[in-house]
PDB file of C-alpha atoms in Angstrom:
ATOM      1  CA  UNK G   1     108.673 130.210  91.107  1.00  0.00           C
ATOM      2  CA  UNK G   2     109.774 126.921  89.571  1.00  0.00           C
ATOM      3  CA  UNK G   3     112.144 124.742  91.531  1.00  0.00           C
ATOM      4  CA  UNK G   4     115.509 123.834  89.990  1.00  0.00           C
ATOM      5  CA  UNK G   5     116.097 120.320  88.698  1.00  0.00           C
ATOM      6  CA  UNK G   6     117.164 118.119  91.643  1.00  0.00           C
ATOM      7  CA  UNK G   7     120.815 117.122  91.620  1.00  0.00           C
ATOM      8  CA  UNK G   8     119.805 113.659  92.846  1.00  0.00           C
ATOM      9  CA  UNK G   9     116.267 112.340  92.680  1.00  0.00           C
ATOM     10  CA  UNK G  10     114.459 109.097  93.457  1.00  0.00           C
ATOM     11  CA  UNK G  11     110.912 108.182  92.467  1.00  0.00           C
ATOM     12  CA  UNK G  12     108.851 105.188  93.656  1.00  0.00           C
ATOM     13  CA  UNK G  13     111.929 103.319  94.873  1.00  0.00           C
ATOM     14  CA  UNK G  14     111.160  99.814  96.154  1.00  0.00           C
ATOM     15  CA  UNK G  15     113.511  97.310  97.785  1.00  0.00           C
ATOM     16  CA  UNK G  16     112.324  94.002  99.198  1.00  0.00           C
ATOM     17  CA  UNK G  17     114.222  91.350 101.134  1.00  0.00           C
ATOM     18  CA  UNK G  18     111.988  88.316 100.877  1.00  0.00           C
ATOM     19  CA  UNK G  19     108.742  89.282 102.565  1.00  0.00           C
ATOM     20  CA  UNK G  20     110.221  92.368 104.169  1.00  0.00           C
ATOM     21  CA  UNK G  21     109.821  95.654 102.271  1.00  0.00           C
ATOM     22  CA  UNK G  22     112.690  97.914 103.311  1.00  0.00           C
ATOM     23  CA  UNK G  23     111.823 100.713 100.861  1.00  0.00           C
ATOM     24  CA  UNK G  24     108.163 101.135  99.981  1.00  0.00           C
ATOM     25  CA  UNK G  25     107.699 103.372  96.899  1.00  0.00           C
ATOM     26  CA  UNK G  26     109.905 106.068  98.421  1.00  0.00           C
ATOM     27  CA  UNK G  27     110.660 109.458  96.867  1.00  0.00           C
ATOM     28  CA  UNK G  28     113.816 111.517  97.361  1.00  0.00           C
ATOM     29  CA  UNK G  29     114.970 114.962  96.201  1.00  0.00           C
ATOM     30  CA  UNK G  30     118.316 116.663  96.753  1.00  0.00           C
ATOM     31  CA  UNK G  31     118.555 120.146  95.251  1.00  0.00           C
ATOM     32  CA  UNK G  32     121.715 121.968  94.114  1.00  0.00           C
ATOM     33  CA  UNK G  33     123.801 123.520  96.889  1.00  0.00           C
ATOM     34  CA  UNK G  34     121.658 122.371  99.814  1.00  0.00           C
ATOM     35  CA  UNK G  35     122.155 120.321 102.949  1.00  0.00           C
ATOM     36  CA  UNK G  36     119.290 117.827 103.095  1.00  0.00           C
ATOM     37  CA  UNK G  37     118.932 116.028 106.427  1.00  0.00           C
ATOM     38  CA  UNK G  38     117.330 112.574 106.363  1.00  0.00           C
ATOM     39  CA  UNK G  39     115.783 111.591 109.685  1.00  0.00           C
ATOM     40  CA  UNK G  40     113.711 108.639 110.802  1.00  0.00           C
ATOM     41  CA  UNK G  41     113.249 106.199 113.641  1.00  0.00           C
ATOM     42  CA  UNK G  42     115.361 103.033 113.736  1.00  0.00           C
ATOM     43  CA  UNK G  43     114.012 100.616 111.142  1.00  0.00           C
ATOM     44  CA  UNK G  44     112.299 103.368 109.128  1.00  0.00           C
ATOM     45  CA  UNK G  45     114.340 102.431 106.042  1.00  0.00           C
ATOM     46  CA  UNK G  46     116.409 105.586 105.710  1.00  0.00           C
ATOM     47  CA  UNK G  47     119.704 103.671 105.479  1.00  0.00           C
ATOM     48  CA  UNK G  48     118.242 101.407 102.783  1.00  0.00           C
ATOM     49  CA  UNK G  49     117.087 104.478 100.854  1.00  0.00           C
ATOM     50  CA  UNK G  50     120.550 106.047 101.005  1.00  0.00           C
ATOM     51  CA  UNK G  51     122.141 102.758  99.951  1.00  0.00           C
ATOM     52  CA  UNK G  52     119.791 102.678  96.961  1.00  0.00           C
ATOM     53  CA  UNK G  53     120.765 106.156  95.740  1.00  0.00           C
ATOM     54  CA  UNK G  54     124.489 105.547  96.393  1.00  0.00           C
ATOM     55  CA  UNK G  55     124.788 102.219  94.567  1.00  0.00           C
ATOM     56  CA  UNK G  56     125.193  99.963  97.616  1.00  0.00           C
ATOM     57  CA  UNK G  57     121.755  98.432  96.948  1.00  0.00           C
ATOM     58  CA  UNK G  58     120.037  97.932  93.587  1.00  0.00           C
ATOM     59  CA  UNK G  59     116.319  98.836  93.859  1.00  0.00           C
ATOM     60  CA  UNK G  60     113.696  96.329  92.688  1.00  0.00           C
ATOM     61  CA  UNK G  61     111.549  99.138  91.287  1.00  0.00           C
ATOM     62  CA  UNK G  62     111.651 102.867  90.769  1.00  0.00           C
ATOM     63  CA  UNK G  63     113.921 105.393  89.114  1.00  0.00           C
ATOM     64  CA  UNK G  64     116.972 107.367  90.203  1.00  0.00           C
ATOM     65  CA  UNK G  65     118.038 110.493  88.345  1.00  0.00           C
ATOM     66  CA  UNK G  66     121.296 112.434  88.552  1.00  0.00           C
ATOM     67  CA  UNK G  67     121.031 115.970  87.146  1.00  0.00           C
ATOM     68  CA  UNK G  68     117.769 114.915  85.503  1.00  0.00           C
ATOM     69  CA  UNK G  69     119.263 111.927  83.696  1.00  0.00           C
ATOM     70  CA  UNK G  70     118.175 108.368  84.628  1.00  0.00           C
ATOM     71  CA  UNK G  71     120.979 106.334  86.223  1.00  0.00           C
ATOM     72  CA  UNK G  72     121.244 102.792  87.485  1.00  0.00           C
ATOM     73  CA  UNK G  73     124.166 101.960  89.744  1.00  0.00           C
ATOM     74  CA  UNK G  74     125.111  98.295  90.080  1.00  0.00           C
ATOM     75  CA  UNK G  75     127.726  99.079  92.739  1.00  0.00           C
ATOM     76  CA  UNK G  76     129.074 101.924  94.926  1.00  0.00           C
ATOM     77  CA  UNK G  77     132.030 102.168  92.530  1.00  0.00           C
ATOM     78  CA  UNK G  78     129.673 103.109  89.682  1.00  0.00           C
ATOM     79  CA  UNK G  79     128.073 105.756  91.916  1.00  0.00           C
ATOM     80  CA  UNK G  80     131.521 107.108  92.834  1.00  0.00           C
ATOM     81  CA  UNK G  81     132.482 107.254  89.159  1.00  0.00           C
ATOM     82  CA  UNK G  82     129.330 109.334  88.605  1.00  0.00           C
ATOM     83  CA  UNK G  83     130.380 111.742  91.385  1.00  0.00           C
ATOM     84  CA  UNK G  84     128.419 110.448  94.395  1.00  0.00           C
ATOM     85  CA  UNK G  85     130.614 109.942  97.471  1.00  0.00           C
ATOM     86  CA  UNK G  86     129.370 108.354 100.706  1.00  0.00           C
ATOM     87  CA  UNK G  87     131.060 108.656 104.102  1.00  0.00           C
ATOM     88  CA  UNK G  88     129.724 105.876 106.322  1.00  0.00           C
ATOM     89  CA  UNK G  89     129.612 105.970 110.106  1.00  0.00           C
ATOM     90  CA  UNK G  90     132.441 103.400 110.191  1.00  0.00           C
ATOM     91  CA  UNK G  91     134.499 105.814 108.013  1.00  0.00           C
ATOM     92  CA  UNK G  92     136.040 103.038 105.881  1.00  0.00           C
ATOM     93  CA  UNK G  93     139.516 104.392 106.551  1.00  0.00           C
ATOM     94  CA  UNK G  94     142.537 102.105 106.914  1.00  0.00           C
ATOM     95  CA  UNK G  95     144.073 103.008 110.307  1.00  0.00           C
ATOM     96  CA  UNK G  96     147.589 101.755 109.529  1.00  0.00           C
ATOM     97  CA  UNK G  97     147.859 103.707 106.272  1.00  0.00           C
ATOM     98  CA  UNK G  98     148.868 107.366 106.022  1.00  0.00           C
ATOM     99  CA  UNK G  99     146.479 110.273 105.497  1.00  0.00           C
ATOM    100  CA  UNK G 100     147.619 110.604 101.869  1.00  0.00           C
ATOM    101  CA  UNK G 101     147.195 106.878 101.225  1.00  0.00           C
ATOM    102  CA  UNK G 102     143.694 106.984 102.697  1.00  0.00           C
ATOM    103  CA  UNK G 103     142.733 109.985 100.590  1.00  0.00           C
ATOM    104  CA  UNK G 104     143.656 108.030  97.451  1.00  0.00           C
ATOM    105  CA  UNK G 105     142.554 104.548  98.526  1.00  0.00           C
ATOM    106  CA  UNK G 106     141.433 102.831  95.321  1.00  0.00           C
ATOM    107  CA  UNK G 107     142.294 105.946  93.287  1.00  0.00           C
ATOM    108  CA  UNK G 108     146.081 105.903  93.517  1.00  0.00           C
ATOM    109  CA  UNK G 109     148.001 108.043  91.027  1.00  0.00           C
ATOM    110  CA  UNK G 110     150.672 106.104  89.163  1.00  0.00           C
ATOM    111  CA  UNK G 111     153.888 107.517  87.808  1.00  0.00           C
ATOM    112  CA  UNK G 112     153.947 108.434  84.152  1.00  0.00           C
ATOM    113  CA  UNK G 113     155.599 106.264  81.579  1.00  0.00           C
ATOM    114  CA  UNK G 114     157.144 102.825  82.015  1.00  0.00           C
ATOM    115  CA  UNK G 115     157.443 102.998  85.839  1.00  0.00           C
ATOM    116  CA  UNK G 116     153.743 103.599  86.304  1.00  0.00           C
ATOM    117  CA  UNK G 117     152.339 101.529  83.480  1.00  0.00           C
ATOM    118  CA  UNK G 118     154.430  98.396  83.865  1.00  0.00           C
ATOM    119  CA  UNK G 119     156.029  98.589  87.310  1.00  0.00           C
ATOM    120  CA  UNK G 120     152.844 100.139  88.778  1.00  0.00           C
ATOM    121  CA  UNK G 121     154.839 102.598  90.856  1.00  0.00           C
ATOM    122  CA  UNK G 122     152.878 105.318  92.628  1.00  0.00           C
ATOM    123  CA  UNK G 123     153.433 109.031  92.170  1.00  0.00           C
ATOM    124  CA  UNK G 124     153.641 109.777  95.882  1.00  0.00           C
ATOM    125  CA  UNK G 125     154.666 113.465  95.592  1.00  0.00           C
ATOM    126  CA  UNK G 126     151.557 114.151  93.451  1.00  0.00           C
ATOM    127  CA  UNK G 127     149.272 112.277  95.854  1.00  0.00           C
ATOM    128  CA  UNK G 128     150.744 114.057  98.892  1.00  0.00           C
ATOM    129  CA  UNK G 129     150.409 117.494  97.254  1.00  0.00           C
ATOM    130  CA  UNK G 130     146.759 116.950  96.312  1.00  0.00           C
ATOM    131  CA  UNK G 131     145.953 115.543  99.767  1.00  0.00           C
ATOM    132  CA  UNK G 132     147.654 118.503 101.462  1.00  0.00           C
ATOM    133  CA  UNK G 133     145.872 120.995  99.177  1.00  0.00           C
ATOM    134  CA  UNK G 134     142.465 119.428  99.835  1.00  0.00           C
ATOM    135  CA  UNK G 135     142.976 119.396 103.602  1.00  0.00           C
ATOM    136  CA  UNK G 136     144.185 123.017 103.495  1.00  0.00           C
ATOM    137  CA  UNK G 137     141.147 124.089 101.453  1.00  0.00           C
ATOM    138  CA  UNK G 138     138.889 122.730 104.172  1.00  0.00           C
ATOM    139  CA  UNK G 139     140.914 124.210 107.011  1.00  0.00           C
ATOM    140  CA  UNK G 140     142.225 120.841 108.192  1.00  0.00           C
ATOM    141  CA  UNK G 141     145.937 121.537 108.147  1.00  0.00           C
ATOM    142  CA  UNK G 142     146.146 121.296 111.897  1.00  0.00           C
ATOM    143  CA  UNK G 143     147.277 117.871 110.692  1.00  0.00           C
ATOM    144  CA  UNK G 144     150.984 118.534 110.375  1.00  0.00           C
ATOM    145  CA  UNK G 145     152.242 115.434 108.613  1.00  0.00           C
ATOM    146  CA  UNK G 146     150.375 114.123 105.589  1.00  0.00           C
ATOM    147  CA  UNK G 147     152.281 110.824 105.964  1.00  0.00           C
ATOM    148  CA  UNK G 148     151.248 110.099 109.554  1.00  0.00           C
ATOM    149  CA  UNK G 149     149.076 107.042 110.097  1.00  0.00           C
ATOM    150  CA  UNK G 150     145.336 107.656 110.430  1.00  0.00           C
ATOM    151  CA  UNK G 151     145.322 105.674 113.690  1.00  0.00           C
ATOM    152  CA  UNK G 152     147.322 108.514 115.291  1.00  0.00           C
ATOM    153  CA  UNK G 153     144.538 111.030 114.613  1.00  0.00           C
ATOM    154  CA  UNK G 154     141.669 112.028 116.891  1.00  0.00           C
ATOM    155  CA  UNK G 155     138.109 111.023 116.016  1.00  0.00           C
ATOM    156  CA  UNK G 156     137.327 114.472 114.657  1.00  0.00           C
ATOM    157  CA  UNK G 157     140.463 114.535 112.523  1.00  0.00           C
ATOM    158  CA  UNK G 158     139.639 111.094 111.098  1.00  0.00           C
ATOM    159  CA  UNK G 159     136.152 112.280 110.219  1.00  0.00           C
ATOM    160  CA  UNK G 160     137.749 115.346 108.639  1.00  0.00           C
ATOM    161  CA  UNK G 161     139.979 113.174 106.446  1.00  0.00           C
ATOM    162  CA  UNK G 162     136.971 111.096 105.370  1.00  0.00           C
ATOM    163  CA  UNK G 163     134.928 114.208 104.513  1.00  0.00           C
ATOM    164  CA  UNK G 164     137.909 115.798 102.736  1.00  0.00           C
ATOM    165  CA  UNK G 165     138.302 112.631 100.640  1.00  0.00           C
ATOM    166  CA  UNK G 166     134.623 112.783  99.722  1.00  0.00           C
ATOM    167  CA  UNK G 167     134.872 116.493  98.880  1.00  0.00           C
ATOM    168  CA  UNK G 168     137.971 115.864  96.771  1.00  0.00           C
ATOM    169  CA  UNK G 169     136.299 113.218  94.624  1.00  0.00           C
ATOM    170  CA  UNK G 170     132.540 113.657  95.107  1.00  0.00           C
ATOM    171  CA  UNK G 171     132.066 116.227  92.396  1.00  0.00           C
ATOM    172  CA  UNK G 172     128.256 116.077  92.430  1.00  0.00           C
ATOM    173  CA  UNK G 173     126.908 114.739  95.762  1.00  0.00           C
ATOM    174  CA  UNK G 174     128.272 113.866  99.221  1.00  0.00           C
ATOM    175  CA  UNK G 175     126.296 111.584 101.555  1.00  0.00           C
ATOM    176  CA  UNK G 176     127.272 111.617 105.243  1.00  0.00           C
ATOM    177  CA  UNK G 177     125.990 108.864 107.533  1.00  0.00           C
ATOM    178  CA  UNK G 178     125.948 109.981 111.196  1.00  0.00           C
ATOM    179  CA  UNK G 179     129.181 112.024 110.876  1.00  0.00           C
ATOM    180  CA  UNK G 180     129.168 113.242 114.495  1.00  0.00           C
ATOM    181  CA  UNK G 181     127.816 110.098 116.202  1.00  0.00           C
ATOM    182  CA  UNK G 182     131.062 109.066 117.934  1.00  0.00           C
ATOM    183  CA  UNK G 183     132.475 112.552 118.526  1.00  0.00           C
ATOM    184  CA  UNK G 184     132.620 114.904 121.495  1.00  0.00           C
ATOM    185  CA  UNK G 185     131.130 118.409 121.510  1.00  0.00           C
ATOM    186  CA  UNK G 186     134.275 120.220 120.296  1.00  0.00           C
ATOM    187  CA  UNK G 187     135.029 117.760 117.501  1.00  0.00           C
ATOM    188  CA  UNK G 188     131.378 117.665 116.434  1.00  0.00           C
ATOM    189  CA  UNK G 189     131.488 121.453 116.062  1.00  0.00           C
ATOM    190  CA  UNK G 190     134.492 121.212 113.744  1.00  0.00           C
ATOM    191  CA  UNK G 191     132.801 118.568 111.595  1.00  0.00           C
ATOM    192  CA  UNK G 192     129.610 120.680 111.303  1.00  0.00           C
ATOM    193  CA  UNK G 193     131.714 123.661 110.213  1.00  0.00           C
ATOM    194  CA  UNK G 194     133.468 121.409 107.707  1.00  0.00           C
ATOM    195  CA  UNK G 195     130.111 120.252 106.278  1.00  0.00           C
ATOM    196  CA  UNK G 196     128.986 123.873 105.846  1.00  0.00           C
ATOM    197  CA  UNK G 197     132.308 124.711 104.202  1.00  0.00           C
ATOM    198  CA  UNK G 198     131.875 121.873 101.700  1.00  0.00           C
ATOM    199  CA  UNK G 199     128.337 123.069 100.938  1.00  0.00           C
ATOM    200  CA  UNK G 200     129.623 126.617 100.396  1.00  0.00           C
ATOM    201  CA  UNK G 201     131.702 125.190  97.530  1.00  0.00           C
ATOM    202  CA  UNK G 202     128.470 124.242  95.767  1.00  0.00           C
ATOM    203  CA  UNK G 203     128.398 120.521  96.575  1.00  0.00           C
ATOM    204  CA  UNK G 204     124.971 119.379  97.846  1.00  0.00           C
ATOM    205  CA  UNK G 205     125.076 117.173 100.932  1.00  0.00           C
ATOM    206  CA  UNK G 206     122.802 114.484 102.324  1.00  0.00           C
ATOM    207  CA  UNK G 207     123.132 114.294 106.111  1.00  0.00           C
ATOM    208  CA  UNK G 208     121.741 111.242 107.900  1.00  0.00           C
ATOM    209  CA  UNK G 209     121.610 111.975 111.610  1.00  0.00           C
ATOM    210  CA  UNK G 210     119.805 111.252 114.869  1.00  0.00           C
ATOM    211  CA  UNK G 211     121.201 114.443 116.404  1.00  0.00           C
ATOM    212  CA  UNK G 212     118.278 116.890 116.168  1.00  0.00           C
ATOM    213  CA  UNK G 213     120.183 120.012 117.309  1.00  0.00           C
ATOM    214  CA  UNK G 214     122.780 119.394 114.584  1.00  0.00           C
ATOM    215  CA  UNK G 215     120.085 118.716 111.974  1.00  0.00           C
ATOM    216  CA  UNK G 216     118.166 121.891 112.812  1.00  0.00           C
ATOM    217  CA  UNK G 217     121.349 123.951 112.912  1.00  0.00           C
ATOM    218  CA  UNK G 218     122.739 123.178 109.473  1.00  0.00           C
ATOM    219  CA  UNK G 219     120.014 121.575 107.299  1.00  0.00           C
ATOM    220  CA  UNK G 220     118.185 123.579 104.645  1.00  0.00           C
ATOM    221  CA  UNK G 221     115.410 120.970 104.435  1.00  0.00           C
ATOM    222  CA  UNK G 222     114.581 117.868 106.463  1.00  0.00           C
ATOM    223  CA  UNK G 223     113.357 114.658 104.803  1.00  0.00           C
ATOM    224  CA  UNK G 224     111.290 112.670 107.324  1.00  0.00           C
ATOM    225  CA  UNK G 225     111.355 108.940 106.587  1.00  0.00           C
ATOM    226  CA  UNK G 226     108.771 106.619 108.117  1.00  0.00           C
ATOM    227  CA  UNK G 227     107.687 103.037 107.374  1.00  0.00           C
ATOM    228  CA  UNK G 228     109.919 102.721 104.318  1.00  0.00           C
ATOM    229  CA  UNK G 229     108.913 105.915 102.533  1.00  0.00           C
ATOM    230  CA  UNK G 230     109.195 109.699 102.636  1.00  0.00           C
ATOM    231  CA  UNK G 231     106.493 110.947 104.969  1.00  0.00           C
ATOM    232  CA  UNK G 232     107.127 114.635 104.314  1.00  0.00           C
ATOM    233  CA  UNK G 233     109.783 117.305 103.972  1.00  0.00           C
ATOM    234  CA  UNK G 234     109.923 120.043 106.587  1.00  0.00           C
ATOM    235  CA  UNK G 235     111.589 123.437 106.771  1.00  0.00           C
ATOM    236  CA  UNK G 236     113.715 123.678 109.945  1.00  0.00           C
ATOM    237  CA  UNK G 237     112.858 127.384 110.150  1.00  0.00           C
ATOM    238  CA  UNK G 238     109.125 126.642 110.205  1.00  0.00           C
ATOM    239  CA  UNK G 239     109.070 123.523 112.395  1.00  0.00           C
ATOM    240  CA  UNK G 240     110.445 122.535 115.791  1.00  0.00           C
ATOM    241  CA  UNK G 241     112.470 119.543 116.959  1.00  0.00           C
ATOM    242  CA  UNK G 242     109.362 118.306 118.752  1.00  0.00           C
ATOM    243  CA  UNK G 243     107.463 118.448 115.447  1.00  0.00           C
ATOM    244  CA  UNK G 244     110.179 116.383 113.773  1.00  0.00           C
ATOM    245  CA  UNK G 245     110.176 113.719 116.486  1.00  0.00           C
ATOM    246  CA  UNK G 246     106.363 113.550 116.473  1.00  0.00           C
ATOM    247  CA  UNK G 247     106.352 113.064 112.683  1.00  0.00           C
ATOM    248  CA  UNK G 248     109.060 110.381 112.876  1.00  0.00           C
ATOM    249  CA  UNK G 249     107.212 108.388 115.508  1.00  0.00           C
ATOM    250  CA  UNK G 250     103.729 108.760 114.037  1.00  0.00           C
ATOM    251  CA  UNK G 251     102.443 110.908 116.908  1.00  0.00           C
ATOM    252  CA  UNK G 252     101.679 113.667 114.415  1.00  0.00           C
ATOM    253  CA  UNK G 253     100.431 113.632 110.828  1.00  0.00           C
ATOM    254  CA  UNK G 254     102.143 115.889 108.281  1.00  0.00           C
ATOM    255  CA  UNK G 255     100.435 119.111 107.305  1.00  0.00           C
ATOM    256  CA  UNK G 256      99.673 119.809 103.659  1.00  0.00           C
ATOM    257  CA  UNK G 257     102.322 122.529 103.538  1.00  0.00           C
ATOM    258  CA  UNK G 258     104.920 120.028 104.708  1.00  0.00           C
ATOM    259  CA  UNK G 259     104.025 117.468 102.065  1.00  0.00           C
ATOM    260  CA  UNK G 260     104.463 120.092  99.353  1.00  0.00           C
ATOM    261  CA  UNK G 261     107.855 121.221 100.651  1.00  0.00           C
TER     262      UNK G 261
END
């Protein structure tokens, strides 16, 4: 059985900072409709790899393909325009702004005609409706007031707004960097359910996480990154958390079946 064309693919990606090689001929494959977890020890280069495929870093060598077509992103904005949304651990939300304003940060809808074109007035009713609809779709309307400031929300709700924003605009790929790192057990559960809900809508997700129980619970495949490159890909149904940690740390070599995954 032939595999489908990866939604997002990297081949032989290299990124050097002076004498330091952060990404060393790394490969990457994200298939349609899957949750791909990317794991690795600190300093393994997984963050650099994700930055390379999301436009935050321009690789020195290698090729990135989106739906089989070669792409080269000079900035995260170009990646966003192509449909790749990244939610970083720091969330990149503006606490003093409202939920609706945060959903449309940098993508504000202007009023039609003279008021929007020349006076640059925003179409707030349209922005609020879309924000409310997107939050409702993802089961996040426990948030009563779309105009309340983000700083009034809990950590889980803030993460929900960030993921909802990515789902609203990331038409092709969503990358989540440690989405549950700063959350408690209950809020982490809600975010994991939210990630699965987004995937059920057909959007493939890259999940970078150190939380092995979360990775093994929701990932379809696990990309193990070590020493700047992809060591192997493992199936969470066929491997254990101990296997994953041993591979990450170099205590165990990948099996041939893993390398072919």
